[in-house]
């Protein structure tokens, strides 16, 4: 059954369906050395760790039964897609996870590798690779417990292909975490005009409003590609305090947690008990 | 290529901090595998505050896989056998500090060694009848008088208990620190380099300075310190009372030369802390034991500094208060009289105040006397340090649970803001009290007399204190 799955899904992935947008790559190339300056261009991403790391950590903790004291994510294999300089990979590594960080921009990977090299614990737990997502699909089928794609989907060329690839490298019932920006009038005014042009919270030209993704569309794409969306939470950046918080409305930034359907559920048999089991467990996960 | 990155050699460029030790460029930093040992936290200074910091972190669940080092310049002391006689260095431990010590399991040891709870504090003026009494409405203890050696013994035991994550390095004096460059540029190590007197080197992600009021960490970090030497020294001694009593009251009388305090150690013994001029302190140390005891009793009992004017004014104020608030004047208890002093227990040390303008910098935090130094009149010195520990440990624990870089300024600043807010007002108030009570000038005496009487009558203010 598994080999059949591989065969049927492999076909659409010719090189023309790349998820990497070369224009986007160039933008990030220029800032490759700025990742680790906590007060520099990437300050808002640094402070985003204060909500995205607990979100990932608590969701995974509530779903697992073996919690290692002092090492909450121990034994979990995470893929950080679009890892940049490793801003999110490092905290996840410190919490015990084995992290693979991929990014198409080589300079980003170089920066990330150098930064982790000073900490022997992180150097072992994190592996970086300069690569796009689809390039690793073949050798990483159903390898990861968790995929994290934070502030990435608004930069990809083909979102549906991206999601399909995520599904392929994720183990059944694995988790996918996405943070991104909604496509609304408000996100244009605040996310582009204010954030980029006026306040300089984000380097100018980083985002293109056209590529922002409304949560409804993201949910639709996820659900139609074998994922079950468990949580959608709005996020808000306070430029005065430089800190992020959660909010009800998803009209600006938002985070999504989705779970890949288990192998049994995919075969459309009457195997409903495992699915409802997942639903029940994950219903509490979203409240973390 | 990631292997090549890992083997990358770099030069640790010296940060431009003028210090005698760095004459030229340091030796190249070898790769993480063969460089100086890397710790998550290094605490410099193995006194009560430094040891407690290391013990609290060592017992924190989110630090269970971290490496902590405690640097102590002196040798390891064995506290297994407590001598029968009391040590002359004692501290007044607040209930909050006791809670902190319980959190790392040290308080149980303290209780099984020895300590003296007190229920009441009576503070009064030598120049008037004004008095203020602190006591808790419920039967709880207000605080505990504990010998510093007892606290150290308890902390040493608890450090031994977490030896797998906390390494205590005795006879290890840090002589130099090298700070990482501000932004993560090229090949320089992002960690703090610590150089020990014997040539050994360590690296750490976070350096905590608990090395006392002459903190080397603070100086090397070029953090400005506001300091002032009082023209006073404190004389300490272990005293034996004329007769056994419940002895659960802490006494303090403000003399013109400085406050004299009697802190209970047992039903028959008390500890003396007498802050006075340097000359008088030397005299007290030099005089024979009988004269010394006489001076103490006279300090507590004599009314030589009263003036009729003040007494009358004070009495008027008191009757005014009792009209408004009948229970507003407390019963004056009489302090015990002293019969003997423990030979060899007399000692003196100079007093001063200090406050660091910053408690933190990238990868550095100051706690205890390294951050702030107060006059003993409020009995708060070590409690402020324990309060620093509780706050810093809370923020570091949360940071560890978030996978954050422990040396990151973000959570260190939260610690600094919280503690400066708490400490500055208390340190300033202590300093003001010290100066206010150092005079016999009538207007100021009247001010403080009425002030003290009013404070005594006002429950909300007393509770806050």
JSON list of C-alpha atoms in Angstrom, two decimals, chain A residues 33 36-39 46-50 53-54 57-58 61 67-72 90-92 94-95 110 113-121 125 127-128 242, chain B residues 1-2 5-6 8 29 31-33 38 40 61-66 182-184 186-191 205 362 398 400-406 408-410 414:
[
{"chain": "A", "resi": 33, "resn": "UNK", "atom": "CA", "xyz": [24.50, 37.73, 7.86]},
{"chain": "A", "resi": 36, "resn": "UNK", "atom": "CA", "xyz": [21.54, 36.75, 14.79]},
{"chain": "A", "resi": 37, "resn": "UNK", "atom": "CA", "xyz": [21.50, 40.41, 15.61]},
{"chain": "A", "resi": 38, "resn": "UNK", "atom": "CA", "xyz": [18.63, 40.40, 18.11]},
{"chain": "A", "resi": 39, "resn": "UNK", "atom": "CA", "xyz": [18.03, 44.08, 17.63]},
{"chain": "A", "resi": 46, "resn": "UNK", "atom": "CA", "xyz": [13.57, 36.69, 17.39]},
{"chain": "A", "resi": 47, "resn": "UNK", "atom": "CA", "xyz": [10.76, 37.88, 19.64]},
{"chain": "A", "resi": 48, "resn": "UNK", "atom": "CA", "xyz": [8.27, 35.68, 17.79]},
{"chain": "A", "resi": 49, "resn": "UNK", "atom": "CA", "xyz": [10.02, 32.76, 19.43]},
{"chain": "A", "resi": 50, "resn": "UNK", "atom": "CA", "xyz": [8.36, 33.84, 22.67]},
{"chain": "A", "resi": 53, "resn": "UNK", "atom": "CA", "xyz": [8.12, 27.98, 20.66]},
{"chain": "A", "resi": 54, "resn": "UNK", "atom": "CA", "xyz": [5.65, 27.58, 23.57]},
{"chain": "A", "resi": 57, "resn": "UNK", "atom": "CA", "xyz": [6.11, 22.80, 22.67]},
{"chain": "A", "resi": 58, "resn": "UNK", "atom": "CA", "xyz": [2.79, 22.75, 24.51]},
{"chain": "A", "resi": 61, "resn": "UNK", "atom": "CA", "xyz": [3.49, 17.90, 25.02]},
{"chain": "A", "resi": 67, "resn": "UNK", "atom": "CA", "xyz": [7.41, 13.68, 28.85]},
{"chain": "A", "resi": 68, "resn": "UNK", "atom": "CA", "xyz": [11.09, 13.88, 29.63]},
{"chain": "A", "resi": 69, "resn": "UNK", "atom": "CA", "xyz": [11.76, 16.20, 32.53]},
{"chain": "A", "resi": 70, "resn": "UNK", "atom": "CA", "xyz": [14.03, 18.99, 31.42]},
{"chain": "A", "resi": 71, "resn": "UNK", "atom": "CA", "xyz": [13.91, 17.81, 27.83]},
{"chain": "A", "resi": 72, "resn": "UNK", "atom": "CA", "xyz": [10.33, 18.26, 26.68]},
{"chain": "A", "resi": 90, "resn": "UNK", "atom": "CA", "xyz": [17.96, 26.41, 17.93]},
{"chain": "A", "resi": 91, "resn": "UNK", "atom": "CA", "xyz": [15.29, 26.73, 20.65]},
{"chain": "A", "resi": 92, "resn": "UNK", "atom": "CA", "xyz": [13.65, 23.53, 19.42]},
{"chain": "A", "resi": 94, "resn": "UNK", "atom": "CA", "xyz": [17.60, 23.13, 23.10]},
{"chain": "A", "resi": 95, "resn": "UNK", "atom": "CA", "xyz": [14.31, 21.56, 24.16]},
{"chain": "A", "resi": 110, "resn": "UNK", "atom": "CA", "xyz": [26.24, 28.91, 6.35]},
{"chain": "A", "resi": 113, "resn": "UNK", "atom": "CA", "xyz": [25.86, 26.24, 10.77]},
{"chain": "A", "resi": 114, "resn": "UNK", "atom": "CA", "xyz": [28.39, 28.69, 12.12]},
{"chain": "A", "resi": 115, "resn": "UNK", "atom": "CA", "xyz": [26.08, 29.89, 14.85]},
{"chain": "A", "resi": 116, "resn": "UNK", "atom": "CA", "xyz": [25.27, 26.42, 16.14]},
{"chain": "A", "resi": 117, "resn": "UNK", "atom": "CA", "xyz": [28.89, 25.28, 15.98]},
{"chain": "A", "resi": 118, "resn": "UNK", "atom": "CA", "xyz": [29.81, 27.04, 19.21]},
{"chain": "A", "resi": 119, "resn": "UNK", "atom": "CA", "xyz": [27.36, 25.00, 21.26]},
{"chain": "A", "resi": 120, "resn": "UNK", "atom": "CA", "xyz": [28.31, 21.30, 21.24]},
{"chain": "A", "resi": 121, "resn": "UNK", "atom": "CA", "xyz": [24.83, 20.21, 22.31]},
{"chain": "A", "resi": 125, "resn": "UNK", "atom": "CA", "xyz": [21.05, 17.96, 17.63]},
{"chain": "A", "resi": 127, "resn": "UNK", "atom": "CA", "xyz": [21.58, 19.43, 10.98]},
{"chain": "A", "resi": 128, "resn": "UNK", "atom": "CA", "xyz": [21.32, 22.12, 8.33]},
{"chain": "A", "resi": 242, "resn": "UNK", "atom": "CA", "xyz": [8.66, 44.56, 20.48]},
{"chain": "B", "resi": 1, "resn": "UNK", "atom": "CA", "xyz": [30.71, 21.49, 4.47]},
{"chain": "B", "resi": 2, "resn": "UNK", "atom": "CA", "xyz": [29.04, 21.47, 7.85]},
{"chain": "B", "resi": 5, "resn": "UNK", "atom": "CA", "xyz": [32.21, 24.78, 9.60]},
{"chain": "B", "resi": 6, "resn": "UNK", "atom": "CA", "xyz": [32.50, 22.87, 12.82]},
{"chain": "B", "resi": 8, "resn": "UNK", "atom": "CA", "xyz": [36.52, 26.40, 11.77]},
{"chain": "B", "resi": 29, "resn": "UNK", "atom": "CA", "xyz": [39.73, 29.71, 19.92]},
{"chain": "B", "resi": 31, "resn": "UNK", "atom": "CA", "xyz": [36.65, 24.32, 17.95]},
{"chain": "B", "resi": 32, "resn": "UNK", "atom": "CA", "xyz": [34.02, 23.64, 20.57]},
{"chain": "B", "resi": 33, "resn": "UNK", "atom": "CA", "xyz": [35.26, 20.09, 21.00]},
{"chain": "B", "resi": 38, "resn": "UNK", "atom": "CA", "xyz": [31.57, 25.36, 28.19]},
{"chain": "B", "resi": 40, "resn": "UNK", "atom": "CA", "xyz": [25.42, 27.04, 30.68]},
{"chain": "B", "resi": 61, "resn": "UNK", "atom": "CA", "xyz": [13.54, 20.93, 36.64]},
{"chain": "B", "resi": 62, "resn": "UNK", "atom": "CA", "xyz": [14.35, 22.81, 33.45]},
{"chain": "B", "resi": 63, "resn": "UNK", "atom": "CA", "xyz": [18.02, 22.85, 34.34]},
{"chain": "B", "resi": 64, "resn": "UNK", "atom": "CA", "xyz": [18.29, 19.15, 34.80]},
{"chain": "B", "resi": 65, "resn": "UNK", "atom": "CA", "xyz": [20.37, 18.70, 31.66]},
{"chain": "B", "resi": 66, "resn": "UNK", "atom": "CA", "xyz": [22.37, 21.91, 31.99]},
{"chain": "B", "resi": 182, "resn": "UNK", "atom": "CA", "xyz": [27.87, 42.59, 20.66]},
{"chain": "B", "resi": 183, "resn": "UNK", "atom": "CA", "xyz": [26.50, 41.23, 17.40]},
{"chain": "B", "resi": 184, "resn": "UNK", "atom": "CA", "xyz": [27.15, 37.72, 16.26]},
{"chain": "B", "resi": 186, "resn": "UNK", "atom": "CA", "xyz": [32.15, 36.02, 12.07]},
{"chain": "B", "resi": 187, "resn": "UNK", "atom": "CA", "xyz": [34.18, 33.51, 13.97]},
{"chain": "B", "resi": 188, "resn": "UNK", "atom": "CA", "xyz": [34.39, 34.86, 17.47]},
{"chain": "B", "resi": 189, "resn": "UNK", "atom": "CA", "xyz": [33.01, 32.82, 20.32]},
{"chain": "B", "resi": 190, "resn": "UNK", "atom": "CA", "xyz": [29.66, 34.15, 21.53]},
{"chain": "B", "resi": 191, "resn": "UNK", "atom": "CA", "xyz": [30.38, 33.02, 25.10]},
{"chain": "B", "resi": 205, "resn": "UNK", "atom": "CA", "xyz": [26.57, 31.28, 28.25]},
{"chain": "B", "resi": 362, "resn": "UNK", "atom": "CA", "xyz": [24.45, 40.70, 27.67]},
{"chain": "B", "resi": 398, "resn": "UNK", "atom": "CA", "xyz": [11.06, 30.14, 32.00]},
{"chain": "B", "resi": 400, "resn": "UNK", "atom": "CA", "xyz": [15.12, 27.40, 29.64]},
{"chain": "B", "resi": 401, "resn": "UNK", "atom": "CA", "xyz": [11.63, 25.97, 29.15]},
{"chain": "B", "resi": 402, "resn": "UNK", "atom": "CA", "xyz": [11.31, 28.18, 26.06]},
{"chain": "B", "resi": 403, "resn": "UNK", "atom": "CA", "xyz": [14.58, 26.91, 24.64]},
{"chain": "B", "resi": 404, "resn": "UNK", "atom": "CA", "xyz": [16.00, 30.45, 24.80]},
{"chain": "B", "resi": 405, "resn": "UNK", "atom": "CA", "xyz": [19.65, 31.37, 24.92]},
{"chain": "B", "resi": 406, "resn": "UNK", "atom": "CA", "xyz": [20.21, 31.78, 28.69]},
{"chain": "B", "resi": 408, "resn": "UNK", "atom": "CA", "xyz": [19.90, 36.75, 26.22]},
{"chain": "B", "resi": 409, "resn": "UNK", "atom": "CA", "xyz": [19.27, 40.28, 27.45]},
{"chain": "B", "resi": 410, "resn": "UNK", "atom": "CA", "xyz": [15.54, 39.95, 26.95]},
{"chain": "B", "resi": 414, "resn": "UNK", "atom": "CA", "xyz": [12.94, 41.62, 33.08]}
]
